Amino acid sequence: MNPVSASLPTIKRSHTSNPREPFLTGRTQTVGNGSSIGAILIGAGRLSEENISRILEVQAEQGQRFGEVAVNLGFLTEDDVRFALSRQFNNLYLPAGDESLSHHLLAAYKPFSPVVEHLRGLRSQLMLRWFHPDADQNVLAIVSPGAGEGRSFIAANLAIIFSQLGKSTLLIDANLRAPRQQEFFKTRAGTGLSGFLAGRGGLDCIIRIPSLLGLSLLPAGAVPPNPQELIGRPVFSNLLQSLGAEFDIVILDTPAAGAYAEAQIIATEASTALIVVRKDHTPVSRAAELAGRFQQTGVSMVGSVLNEF
């Protein structure tokens, strides 16, 4: 597995909740979990009451940390301890045996992997260079010239790690050509973005991802025959303004910009874009051409990501 590497800038400039549950989450404040490590692990079925008693006895005798004693006694693994700590600090992730989401969501399943560490570095750079809550600058389009370059992978995992930061985060699958987020998060298509833009549904199609604190998804919905026309309607611009005011972070997945004109519209409405290129796959000339085209329409290019995954 090769890591994702970020360079800012390098190119010159499921389970799901009830779909009818109110989608507005408000701006999030991080709240610590008051439960002890033992209580969390008992609740998760990883530790018994008897084991807790034994751990506490040894802990009192040796003065070691709870997790260290539990591992030494063979009651827990290091992964169990990391799991409990993540719950205490609201950095939720899923155990390997959980099949509620796709394992393409590395930030949910392997939060300590090199790939996710690189994505956290990207998040830090975006917080410094792009995210300005006072200026209402919190909507970001993930774009790339062609297919198979990792836009959906980057968009989904980046949304997860923003939510792990304690930000109320909305991931919008605006790729109405070949949507992937429904597959990643194992949600039903439902009305989705396409249905909303066509006037066939409301924003109750926004789905909270209960296993990942603070994360919501607006899936693409059914693939329409006229995606460019739907994205080009004023209702799409109004939607982004409304959702940008309700969520701390809004991230948009997009279709291949070199093939479909609506990617330009999405990036323009978002006003900010991050280019994804794939090692040994994306021609430099195509990436540079895309960046230049976006600049000409006033899109702020916060940089690029070299995807080696």
PDB file of C-alpha atoms in Angstrom:
ATOM      1  CA  MET A   1       0.000   0.000   0.000  1.00  0.00           C
ATOM      2  CA  ASN A   2       1.516   3.269  -1.062  1.00  0.00           C
ATOM      3  CA  PRO A   3       0.740   6.451   0.811  1.00  0.00           C
ATOM      4  CA  VAL A   4      -1.136   9.444  -0.394  1.00  0.00           C
ATOM      5  CA  SER A   5       1.173  12.427  -0.508  1.00  0.00           C
ATOM      6  CA  ALA A   6       0.051  16.012  -0.418  1.00  0.00           C
ATOM      7  CA  SER A   7       1.723  19.039  -1.931  1.00  0.00           C
ATOM      8  CA  LEU A   8       0.141  22.432  -1.461  1.00  0.00           C
ATOM      9  CA  PRO A   9       0.559  23.965  -3.918  1.00  0.00           C
ATOM     10  CA  THR A  10       2.438  21.871  -6.517  1.00  0.00           C
ATOM     11  CA  ILE A  11       0.602  22.849  -9.687  1.00  0.00           C
ATOM     12  CA  LYS A  12       0.722  26.509 -10.136  1.00  0.00           C
ATOM     13  CA  ARG A  13      -2.145  27.749  -9.478  1.00  0.00           C
ATOM     14  CA  SER A  14     -24.061   1.108   6.955  1.00  0.00           C
ATOM     15  CA  HIS A  15     -25.326   1.538   8.282  1.00  0.00           C
ATOM     16  CA  THR A  16     -27.384   4.689   8.012  1.00  0.00           C
ATOM     17  CA  SER A  17     -29.739   6.668  10.110  1.00  0.00           C
ATOM     18  CA  ASN A  18     -33.376   7.274   9.319  1.00  0.00           C
ATOM     19  CA  PRO A  19     -33.356   9.226   6.032  1.00  0.00           C
ATOM     20  CA  ARG A  20     -36.163  11.400   7.375  1.00  0.00           C
ATOM     21  CA  GLU A  21     -34.223  12.428  10.450  1.00  0.00           C
ATOM     22  CA  PRO A  22     -33.544  16.199  10.413  1.00  0.00           C
ATOM     23  CA  PHE A  23     -30.267  16.796   8.616  1.00  0.00           C
ATOM     24  CA  LEU A  24     -29.202  20.065  10.203  1.00  0.00           C
ATOM     25  CA  THR A  25     -26.502  19.310  12.732  1.00  0.00           C
ATOM     26  CA  GLY A  26     -25.239  22.793  13.490  1.00  0.00           C
ATOM     27  CA  ARG A  27     -21.659  23.804  14.082  1.00  0.00           C
ATOM     28  CA  THR A  28     -19.966  21.123  16.107  1.00  0.00           C
ATOM     29  CA  GLN A  29     -18.082  21.485  19.353  1.00  0.00           C
ATOM     30  CA  THR A  30     -15.817  18.630  20.406  1.00  0.00           C
ATOM     31  CA  VAL A  31     -17.097  16.994  23.561  1.00  0.00           C
ATOM     32  CA  GLY A  32     -15.004  14.370  25.310  1.00  0.00           C
ATOM     33  CA  ASN A  33     -16.483  11.022  26.266  1.00  0.00           C
ATOM     34  CA  GLY A  34     -16.575  10.691  30.060  1.00  0.00           C
ATOM     35  CA  SER A  35     -16.533   6.885  30.000  1.00  0.00           C
ATOM     36  CA  SER A  36     -13.499   5.006  31.289  1.00  0.00           C
ATOM     37  CA  ILE A  37     -11.478   2.731  29.021  1.00  0.00           C
ATOM     38  CA  GLY A  38     -12.859  -0.258  30.896  1.00  0.00           C
ATOM     39  CA  ALA A  39     -16.482   0.822  30.451  1.00  0.00           C
ATOM     40  CA  ILE A  40     -15.945   1.434  26.736  1.00  0.00           C
ATOM     41  CA  LEU A  41     -14.377  -1.973  26.228  1.00  0.00           C
ATOM     42  CA  ILE A  42     -17.096  -3.760  28.208  1.00  0.00           C
ATOM     43  CA  GLY A  43     -19.718  -1.991  26.094  1.00  0.00           C
ATOM     44  CA  ALA A  44     -17.909  -3.082  22.937  1.00  0.00           C
ATOM     45  CA  GLY A  45     -17.728  -6.687  24.147  1.00  0.00           C
ATOM     46  CA  ARG A  46     -13.937  -6.695  24.300  1.00  0.00           C
ATOM     47  CA  LEU A  47     -13.542  -7.032  28.056  1.00  0.00           C
ATOM     48  CA  SER A  48     -15.426  -8.726  30.915  1.00  0.00           C
ATOM     49  CA  GLU A  49     -16.232  -7.494  34.427  1.00  0.00           C
ATOM     50  CA  GLU A  50     -13.968 -10.223  35.840  1.00  0.00           C
ATOM     51  CA  ASN A  51     -11.064  -9.063  33.706  1.00  0.00           C
ATOM     52  CA  ILE A  52     -11.629  -5.486  34.863  1.00  0.00           C
ATOM     53  CA  SER A  53     -11.308  -6.542  38.510  1.00  0.00           C
ATOM     54  CA  ARG A  54      -8.070  -8.385  37.852  1.00  0.00           C
ATOM     55  CA  ILE A  55      -6.610  -5.471  35.873  1.00  0.00           C
ATOM     56  CA  LEU A  56      -7.436  -3.027  38.664  1.00  0.00           C
ATOM     57  CA  GLU A  57      -5.772  -5.283  41.246  1.00  0.00           C
ATOM     58  CA  VAL A  58      -2.531  -5.482  39.262  1.00  0.00           C
ATOM     59  CA  GLN A  59      -2.710  -1.783  38.436  1.00  0.00           C
ATOM     60  CA  ALA A  60      -2.884  -0.934  42.161  1.00  0.00           C
ATOM     61  CA  GLU A  61       0.077  -3.202  42.904  1.00  0.00           C
ATOM     62  CA  GLN A  62       2.353  -2.078  40.063  1.00  0.00           C
ATOM     63  CA  GLY A  63       1.217   1.484  39.444  1.00  0.00           C
ATOM     64  CA  GLN A  64       0.960   0.951  35.691  1.00  0.00           C
ATOM     65  CA  ARG A  65      -1.610   2.275  33.264  1.00  0.00           C
ATOM     66  CA  PHE A  66      -4.841   0.373  32.817  1.00  0.00           C
ATOM     67  CA  GLY A  67      -4.223  -0.409  29.148  1.00  0.00           C
ATOM     68  CA  GLU A  68      -0.633  -1.478  29.748  1.00  0.00           C
ATOM     69  CA  VAL A  69      -1.676  -3.911  32.477  1.00  0.00           C
ATOM     70  CA  ALA A  70      -4.514  -5.319  30.361  1.00  0.00           C
ATOM     71  CA  VAL A  71      -2.163  -5.984  27.445  1.00  0.00           C
ATOM     72  CA  ASN A  72       0.473  -7.587  29.699  1.00  0.00           C
ATOM     73  CA  LEU A  73      -2.172  -9.890  31.176  1.00  0.00           C
ATOM     74  CA  GLY A  74      -3.325 -10.886  27.699  1.00  0.00           C
ATOM     75  CA  PHE A  75      -6.838  -9.535  28.166  1.00  0.00           C
ATOM     76  CA  LEU A  76      -6.465  -6.867  25.472  1.00  0.00           C
ATOM     77  CA  THR A  77      -4.416  -6.132  22.377  1.00  0.00           C
ATOM     78  CA  GLU A  78      -2.794  -2.818  21.523  1.00  0.00           C
ATOM     79  CA  ASP A  79      -5.571  -2.345  18.973  1.00  0.00           C
ATOM     80  CA  ASP A  80      -8.180  -2.715  21.731  1.00  0.00           C
ATOM     81  CA  VAL A  81      -6.492   0.035  23.733  1.00  0.00           C
ATOM     82  CA  ARG A  82      -6.302   2.356  20.715  1.00  0.00           C
ATOM     83  CA  PHE A  83      -9.975   1.632  20.041  1.00  0.00           C
ATOM     84  CA  ALA A  84     -10.962   2.663  23.575  1.00  0.00           C
ATOM     85  CA  LEU A  85      -8.805   5.779  23.532  1.00  0.00           C
ATOM     86  CA  SER A  86     -10.331   6.818  20.230  1.00  0.00           C
ATOM     87  CA  ARG A  87     -13.792   6.539  21.789  1.00  0.00           C
ATOM     88  CA  GLN A  88     -12.730   8.614  24.789  1.00  0.00           C
ATOM     89  CA  PHE A  89     -11.539  11.419  22.549  1.00  0.00           C
ATOM     90  CA  ASN A  90     -14.374  11.177  19.973  1.00  0.00           C
ATOM     91  CA  ASN A  91     -12.006   9.970  17.251  1.00  0.00           C
ATOM     92  CA  LEU A  92     -14.298   7.172  16.151  1.00  0.00           C
ATOM     93  CA  TYR A  93     -13.091   4.356  13.940  1.00  0.00           C
ATOM     94  CA  LEU A  94     -14.406   0.902  13.145  1.00  0.00           C
ATOM     95  CA  PRO A  95     -12.965  -2.529  13.988  1.00  0.00           C
ATOM     96  CA  ALA A  96     -11.682  -4.629  11.091  1.00  0.00           C
ATOM     97  CA  GLY A  97     -14.587  -7.072  11.343  1.00  0.00           C
ATOM     98  CA  ASP A  98     -17.200  -4.336  10.937  1.00  0.00           C
ATOM     99  CA  GLU A  99     -18.732  -4.505   7.465  1.00  0.00           C
ATOM    100  CA  SER A 100     -21.137  -1.562   7.755  1.00  0.00           C
ATOM    101  CA  LEU A 101     -18.950   0.580   5.474  1.00  0.00           C
ATOM    102  CA  SER A 102     -16.566  -0.126   2.601  1.00  0.00           C
ATOM    103  CA  HIS A 103     -12.976  -0.800   3.601  1.00  0.00           C
ATOM    104  CA  HIS A 104     -11.946   1.793   1.014  1.00  0.00           C
ATOM    105  CA  LEU A 105     -12.673   4.195   3.883  1.00  0.00           C
ATOM    106  CA  LEU A 106      -9.240   3.787   5.426  1.00  0.00           C
ATOM    107  CA  ALA A 107      -9.756   6.710   7.795  1.00  0.00           C
ATOM    108  CA  ALA A 108     -12.616   4.738   9.352  1.00  0.00           C
ATOM    109  CA  TYR A 109     -10.863   1.370   9.541  1.00  0.00           C
ATOM    110  CA  LYS A 110      -7.129   2.064   9.626  1.00  0.00           C
ATOM    111  CA  PRO A 111      -6.746   5.512  11.221  1.00  0.00           C
ATOM    112  CA  PHE A 112      -3.109   4.867  12.171  1.00  0.00           C
ATOM    113  CA  SER A 113      -1.979   3.795   8.693  1.00  0.00           C
ATOM    114  CA  PRO A 114       0.568   5.814   6.655  1.00  0.00           C
ATOM    115  CA  VAL A 115      -2.123   6.707   4.106  1.00  0.00           C
ATOM    116  CA  VAL A 116      -4.324   8.292   6.753  1.00  0.00           C
ATOM    117  CA  GLU A 117      -1.368  10.070   8.359  1.00  0.00           C
ATOM    118  CA  HIS A 118      -0.672  11.702   4.991  1.00  0.00           C
ATOM    119  CA  LEU A 119      -4.327  12.682   4.756  1.00  0.00           C
ATOM    120  CA  ARG A 120      -4.107  14.258   8.202  1.00  0.00           C
ATOM    121  CA  GLY A 121      -1.166  16.267   6.925  1.00  0.00           C
ATOM    122  CA  LEU A 122      -3.334  17.379   4.023  1.00  0.00           C
ATOM    123  CA  ARG A 123      -6.092  18.317   6.468  1.00  0.00           C
ATOM    124  CA  SER A 124      -3.661  20.433   8.471  1.00  0.00           C
ATOM    125  CA  GLN A 125      -2.538  22.268   5.346  1.00  0.00           C
ATOM    126  CA  LEU A 126      -6.133  22.892   4.334  1.00  0.00           C
ATOM    127  CA  MET A 127      -6.946  24.242   7.784  1.00  0.00           C
ATOM    128  CA  LEU A 128      -4.068  26.691   7.436  1.00  0.00           C
ATOM    129  CA  ARG A 129      -4.530  27.679   3.777  1.00  0.00           C
ATOM    130  CA  TRP A 130      -8.221  27.260   3.052  1.00  0.00           C
ATOM    131  CA  PHE A 131     -10.521  26.923   6.033  1.00  0.00           C
ATOM    132  CA  HIS A 132     -11.531  30.371   7.278  1.00  0.00           C
ATOM    133  CA  PRO A 133     -14.815  30.170   9.223  1.00  0.00           C
ATOM    134  CA  ASP A 134     -15.044  33.939   9.641  1.00  0.00           C
ATOM    135  CA  ALA A 135     -14.972  34.325   5.853  1.00  0.00           C
ATOM    136  CA  ASP A 136     -17.499  31.502   5.287  1.00  0.00           C
ATOM    137  CA  GLN A 137     -14.833  29.654   3.304  1.00  0.00           C
ATOM    138  CA  ASN A 138     -15.661  26.044   4.018  1.00  0.00           C
ATOM    139  CA  VAL A 139     -16.878  24.439   0.756  1.00  0.00           C
ATOM    140  CA  LEU A 140     -14.264  22.456  -1.180  1.00  0.00           C
ATOM    141  CA  ALA A 141     -14.540  20.605  -4.503  1.00  0.00           C
ATOM    142  CA  ILE A 142     -12.259  17.606  -5.086  1.00  0.00           C
ATOM    143  CA  VAL A 143     -11.407  17.538  -8.810  1.00  0.00           C
ATOM    144  CA  SER A 144      -9.182  15.682 -11.258  1.00  0.00           C
ATOM    145  CA  PRO A 145      -8.777  15.566 -15.042  1.00  0.00           C
ATOM    146  CA  GLY A 146      -9.827  11.952 -15.673  1.00  0.00           C
ATOM    147  CA  ALA A 147     -11.235   8.729 -14.326  1.00  0.00           C
ATOM    148  CA  GLY A 148      -9.431   6.406 -11.927  1.00  0.00           C
ATOM    149  CA  GLU A 149      -7.389   9.131 -10.229  1.00  0.00           C
ATOM    150  CA  GLY A 150      -8.840   8.785  -6.727  1.00  0.00           C
ATOM    151  CA  ARG A 151     -11.200  11.736  -6.382  1.00  0.00           C
ATOM    152  CA  SER A 152     -13.891   9.749  -4.566  1.00  0.00           C
ATOM    153  CA  PHE A 153     -11.347   7.997  -2.332  1.00  0.00           C
ATOM    154  CA  ILE A 154      -9.736  11.296  -1.304  1.00  0.00           C
ATOM    155  CA  ALA A 155     -13.077  13.079  -0.860  1.00  0.00           C
ATOM    156  CA  ALA A 156     -14.538  10.337   1.367  1.00  0.00           C
ATOM    157  CA  ASN A 157     -11.496   9.858   3.569  1.00  0.00           C
ATOM    158  CA  LEU A 158     -10.855  13.581   3.853  1.00  0.00           C
ATOM    159  CA  ALA A 159     -14.458  14.088   4.986  1.00  0.00           C
ATOM    160  CA  ILE A 160     -14.005  11.406   7.643  1.00  0.00           C
ATOM    161  CA  ILE A 161     -10.850  12.917   9.104  1.00  0.00           C
ATOM    162  CA  PHE A 162     -12.413  16.381   9.194  1.00  0.00           C
ATOM    163  CA  SER A 163     -15.285  14.881  11.176  1.00  0.00           C
ATOM    164  CA  GLN A 164     -12.733  13.224  13.481  1.00  0.00           C
ATOM    165  CA  LEU A 165     -11.380  16.704  14.162  1.00  0.00           C
ATOM    166  CA  GLY A 166     -14.761  17.558  15.684  1.00  0.00           C
ATOM    167  CA  LYS A 167     -16.126  19.388  12.651  1.00  0.00           C
ATOM    168  CA  SER A 168     -19.684  18.808  11.488  1.00  0.00           C
ATOM    169  CA  THR A 169     -18.854  17.589   8.001  1.00  0.00           C
ATOM    170  CA  LEU A 170     -21.020  17.013   4.949  1.00  0.00           C
ATOM    171  CA  LEU A 171     -19.826  14.960   1.993  1.00  0.00           C
ATOM    172  CA  ILE A 172     -21.796  15.658  -1.203  1.00  0.00           C
ATOM    173  CA  ASP A 173     -21.549  13.207  -4.076  1.00  0.00           C
ATOM    174  CA  ALA A 174     -21.949  15.644  -6.966  1.00  0.00           C
ATOM    175  CA  ASN A 175     -20.701  13.083  -9.472  1.00  0.00           C
ATOM    176  CA  LEU A 176     -24.021  12.433 -11.184  1.00  0.00           C
ATOM    177  CA  ARG A 177     -22.257  10.406 -13.901  1.00  0.00           C
ATOM    178  CA  ALA A 178     -20.671   7.567 -11.941  1.00  0.00           C
ATOM    179  CA  PRO A 179     -21.281   8.099  -8.210  1.00  0.00           C
ATOM    180  CA  ARG A 180     -19.150   6.150  -5.716  1.00  0.00           C
ATOM    181  CA  GLN A 181     -20.058   7.442  -2.261  1.00  0.00           C
ATOM    182  CA  GLN A 182     -23.241   5.355  -1.998  1.00  0.00           C
ATOM    183  CA  GLU A 183     -21.049   2.303  -2.517  1.00  0.00           C
ATOM    184  CA  PHE A 184     -18.425   3.460  -0.004  1.00  0.00           C
ATOM    185  CA  PHE A 185     -20.946   4.234   2.749  1.00  0.00           C
ATOM    186  CA  LYS A 186     -23.338   1.419   1.791  1.00  0.00           C
ATOM    187  CA  THR A 187     -26.399   3.630   1.622  1.00  0.00           C
ATOM    188  CA  ARG A 188     -29.433   3.285  -0.582  1.00  0.00           C
ATOM    189  CA  ALA A 189     -29.544   5.649  -3.555  1.00  0.00           C
ATOM    190  CA  GLY A 190     -32.845   7.262  -2.554  1.00  0.00           C
ATOM    191  CA  THR A 191     -33.724  10.686  -3.878  1.00  0.00           C
ATOM    192  CA  GLY A 192     -30.251  12.114  -3.371  1.00  0.00           C
ATOM    193  CA  LEU A 193     -28.785  15.208  -4.967  1.00  0.00           C
ATOM    194  CA  SER A 194     -30.190  14.482  -8.422  1.00  0.00           C
ATOM    195  CA  GLY A 195     -33.721  14.174  -7.074  1.00  0.00           C
ATOM    196  CA  PHE A 196     -33.392  17.352  -5.026  1.00  0.00           C
ATOM    197  CA  LEU A 197     -32.125  19.354  -8.007  1.00  0.00           C
ATOM    198  CA  ALA A 198     -34.965  17.978 -10.130  1.00  0.00           C
ATOM    199  CA  GLY A 199     -37.508  19.092  -7.527  1.00  0.00           C
ATOM    200  CA  ARG A 200     -38.493  15.542  -6.603  1.00  0.00           C
ATOM    201  CA  GLY A 201     -37.445  15.615  -2.951  1.00  0.00           C
ATOM    202  CA  GLY A 202     -36.168  17.627  -0.031  1.00  0.00           C
ATOM    203  CA  LEU A 203     -33.051  17.604   2.088  1.00  0.00           C
ATOM    204  CA  ASP A 204     -34.267  14.732   4.196  1.00  0.00           C
ATOM    205  CA  CYS A 205     -32.133  12.739   1.743  1.00  0.00           C
ATOM    206  CA  ILE A 206     -29.063  13.830   3.716  1.00  0.00           C
ATOM    207  CA  ILE A 207     -27.929  10.820   5.731  1.00  0.00           C
ATOM    208  CA  ARG A 208     -26.088  10.893   9.012  1.00  0.00           C
ATOM    209  CA  ILE A 209     -23.367   8.265   9.342  1.00  0.00           C
ATOM    210  CA  PRO A 210     -23.945   7.173  12.957  1.00  0.00           C
ATOM    211  CA  SER A 211     -20.741   5.146  13.246  1.00  0.00           C
ATOM    212  CA  LEU A 212     -18.654   8.235  12.416  1.00  0.00           C
ATOM    213  CA  LEU A 213     -19.394  11.141  14.717  1.00  0.00           C
ATOM    214  CA  GLY A 214     -20.209  14.401  12.960  1.00  0.00           C
ATOM    215  CA  LEU A 215     -20.280  13.025   9.394  1.00  0.00           C
ATOM    216  CA  SER A 216     -23.240  13.287   7.018  1.00  0.00           C
ATOM    217  CA  LEU A 217     -23.635  12.284   3.383  1.00  0.00           C
ATOM    218  CA  LEU A 218     -25.730  13.717   0.577  1.00  0.00           C
ATOM    219  CA  PRO A 219     -25.612  10.855  -1.954  1.00  0.00           C
ATOM    220  CA  ALA A 220     -25.873  11.430  -5.676  1.00  0.00           C
ATOM    221  CA  GLY A 221     -29.152   9.574  -5.977  1.00  0.00           C
ATOM    222  CA  ALA A 222     -30.330   8.085  -9.250  1.00  0.00           C
ATOM    223  CA  VAL A 223     -28.116   8.794 -12.263  1.00  0.00           C
ATOM    224  CA  PRO A 224     -30.090  11.358 -14.329  1.00  0.00           C
ATOM    225  CA  PRO A 225     -30.071  11.788 -18.122  1.00  0.00           C
ATOM    226  CA  ASN A 226     -29.177  15.492 -17.783  1.00  0.00           C
ATOM    227  CA  PRO A 227     -26.533  15.936 -15.039  1.00  0.00           C
ATOM    228  CA  GLN A 228     -24.987  19.078 -16.533  1.00  0.00           C
ATOM    229  CA  GLU A 229     -28.346  20.834 -16.722  1.00  0.00           C
ATOM    230  CA  LEU A 230     -29.236  19.873 -13.150  1.00  0.00           C
ATOM    231  CA  ILE A 231     -25.901  21.097 -11.747  1.00  0.00           C
ATOM    232  CA  GLY A 232     -26.226  24.303 -13.786  1.00  0.00           C
ATOM    233  CA  ARG A 233     -29.525  25.289 -12.179  1.00  0.00           C
ATOM    234  CA  PRO A 234     -29.552  28.136  -9.613  1.00  0.00           C
ATOM    235  CA  VAL A 235     -30.900  25.713  -7.028  1.00  0.00           C
ATOM    236  CA  PHE A 236     -27.472  24.036  -6.865  1.00  0.00           C
ATOM    237  CA  SER A 237     -25.743  27.310  -6.014  1.00  0.00           C
ATOM    238  CA  ASN A 238     -28.388  28.095  -3.412  1.00  0.00           C
ATOM    239  CA  LEU A 239     -27.994  24.623  -1.953  1.00  0.00           C
ATOM    240  CA  LEU A 240     -24.250  25.040  -1.428  1.00  0.00           C
ATOM    241  CA  GLN A 241     -24.759  28.404   0.255  1.00  0.00           C
ATOM    242  CA  SER A 242     -27.356  26.935   2.601  1.00  0.00           C
ATOM    243  CA  LEU A 243     -25.360  23.843   3.495  1.00  0.00           C
ATOM    244  CA  GLY A 244     -22.160  25.858   3.893  1.00  0.00           C
ATOM    245  CA  ALA A 245     -23.940  27.849   6.590  1.00  0.00           C
ATOM    246  CA  GLU A 246     -25.166  24.727   8.396  1.00  0.00           C
ATOM    247  CA  PHE A 247     -22.023  22.571   8.374  1.00  0.00           C
ATOM    248  CA  ASP A 248     -18.464  23.346   9.426  1.00  0.00           C
ATOM    249  CA  ILE A 249     -17.027  21.605   6.363  1.00  0.00           C
ATOM    250  CA  VAL A 250     -18.622  20.715   3.017  1.00  0.00           C
ATOM    251  CA  ILE A 251     -16.672  18.497   0.603  1.00  0.00           C
ATOM    252  CA  LEU A 252     -17.846  17.746  -2.936  1.00  0.00           C
ATOM    253  CA  ASP A 253     -16.970  14.714  -5.005  1.00  0.00           C
ATOM    254  CA  THR A 254     -17.083  15.529  -8.734  1.00  0.00           C
ATOM    255  CA  PRO A 255     -17.036  13.845 -12.159  1.00  0.00           C
ATOM    256  CA  ALA A 256     -13.885  13.769 -14.284  1.00  0.00           C
ATOM    257  CA  ALA A 257     -13.238  17.403 -15.227  1.00  0.00           C
ATOM    258  CA  GLY A 258     -11.573  16.545 -18.532  1.00  0.00           C
ATOM    259  CA  ALA A 259     -14.679  14.724 -19.738  1.00  0.00           C
ATOM    260  CA  TYR A 260     -17.648  16.496 -18.182  1.00  0.00           C
ATOM    261  CA  ALA A 261     -18.298  20.234 -18.092  1.00  0.00           C
ATOM    262  CA  GLU A 262     -20.327  20.151 -14.865  1.00  0.00           C
ATOM    263  CA  ALA A 263     -17.107  19.633 -12.899  1.00  0.00           C
ATOM    264  CA  GLN A 264     -16.210  23.224 -13.817  1.00  0.00           C
ATOM    265  CA  ILE A 265     -19.623  24.415 -12.619  1.00  0.00           C
ATOM    266  CA  ILE A 266     -19.291  22.555  -9.318  1.00  0.00           C
ATOM    267  CA  ALA A 267     -15.811  23.964  -8.660  1.00  0.00           C
ATOM    268  CA  THR A 268     -16.953  27.480  -9.561  1.00  0.00           C
ATOM    269  CA  GLU A 269     -19.937  27.294  -7.209  1.00  0.00           C
ATOM    270  CA  ALA A 270     -17.721  25.916  -4.441  1.00  0.00           C
ATOM    271  CA  SER A 271     -15.208  28.681  -5.291  1.00  0.00           C
ATOM    272  CA  THR A 272     -12.341  26.482  -4.035  1.00  0.00           C
ATOM    273  CA  ALA A 273     -10.904  23.262  -5.444  1.00  0.00           C
ATOM    274  CA  LEU A 274      -8.239  20.681  -4.687  1.00  0.00           C
ATOM    275  CA  ILE A 275      -6.745  18.817  -7.657  1.00  0.00           C
ATOM    276  CA  VAL A 276      -6.085  15.084  -7.366  1.00  0.00           C
ATOM    277  CA  VAL A 277      -3.538  13.490  -9.702  1.00  0.00           C
ATOM    278  CA  ARG A 278      -2.434   9.875  -9.699  1.00  0.00           C
ATOM    279  CA  LYS A 279       1.163   8.761  -9.915  1.00  0.00           C
ATOM    280  CA  ASP A 280       2.084   7.184 -13.260  1.00  0.00           C
ATOM    281  CA  HIS A 281      -1.456   7.784 -14.487  1.00  0.00           C
ATOM    282  CA  THR A 282      -2.262  11.485 -14.831  1.00  0.00           C
ATOM    283  CA  PRO A 283      -0.321  13.421 -17.515  1.00  0.00           C
ATOM    284  CA  VAL A 284       1.192  16.569 -16.030  1.00  0.00           C
ATOM    285  CA  SER A 285      -0.042  18.555 -19.029  1.00  0.00           C
ATOM    286  CA  ARG A 286      -3.665  17.628 -18.324  1.00  0.00           C
ATOM    287  CA  ALA A 287      -3.392  18.590 -14.675  1.00  0.00           C
ATOM    288  CA  ALA A 288      -1.764  21.916 -15.539  1.00  0.00           C
ATOM    289  CA  GLU A 289      -4.406  22.599 -18.182  1.00  0.00           C
ATOM    290  CA  LEU A 290      -7.178  21.910 -15.664  1.00  0.00           C
ATOM    291  CA  ALA A 291      -5.624  24.204 -13.062  1.00  0.00           C
ATOM    292  CA  GLY A 292      -5.292  27.001 -15.630  1.00  0.00           C
ATOM    293  CA  ARG A 293      -8.890  26.593 -16.759  1.00  0.00           C
ATOM    294  CA  PHE A 294     -10.172  26.804 -13.208  1.00  0.00           C
ATOM    295  CA  GLN A 295      -8.089  29.872 -12.492  1.00  0.00           C
ATOM    296  CA  GLN A 296      -9.595  31.635 -15.456  1.00  0.00           C
ATOM    297  CA  THR A 297     -13.073  31.256 -13.963  1.00  0.00           C
ATOM    298  CA  GLY A 298     -12.045  32.516 -10.535  1.00  0.00           C
ATOM    299  CA  VAL A 299     -11.765  29.168  -8.751  1.00  0.00           C
ATOM    300  CA  SER A 300      -9.210  29.303  -5.944  1.00  0.00           C
ATOM    301  CA  MET A 301      -6.856  26.332  -6.316  1.00  0.00           C
ATOM    302  CA  VAL A 302      -5.623  25.425  -2.862  1.00  0.00           C
ATOM    303  CA  GLY A 303      -3.138  22.966  -4.308  1.00  0.00           C
ATOM    304  CA  SER A 304      -2.824  19.380  -5.450  1.00  0.00           C
ATOM    305  CA  VAL A 305      -2.624  15.853  -4.072  1.00  0.00           C
ATOM    306  CA  LEU A 306      -0.435  13.139  -5.549  1.00  0.00           C
ATOM    307  CA  ASN A 307      -2.370   9.925  -5.053  1.00  0.00           C
ATOM    308  CA  GLU A 308      -0.137   6.868  -4.908  1.00  0.00           C
ATOM    309  CA  PHE A 309      -2.814   4.541  -3.585  1.00  0.00           C
TER     310      PHE A 309
END
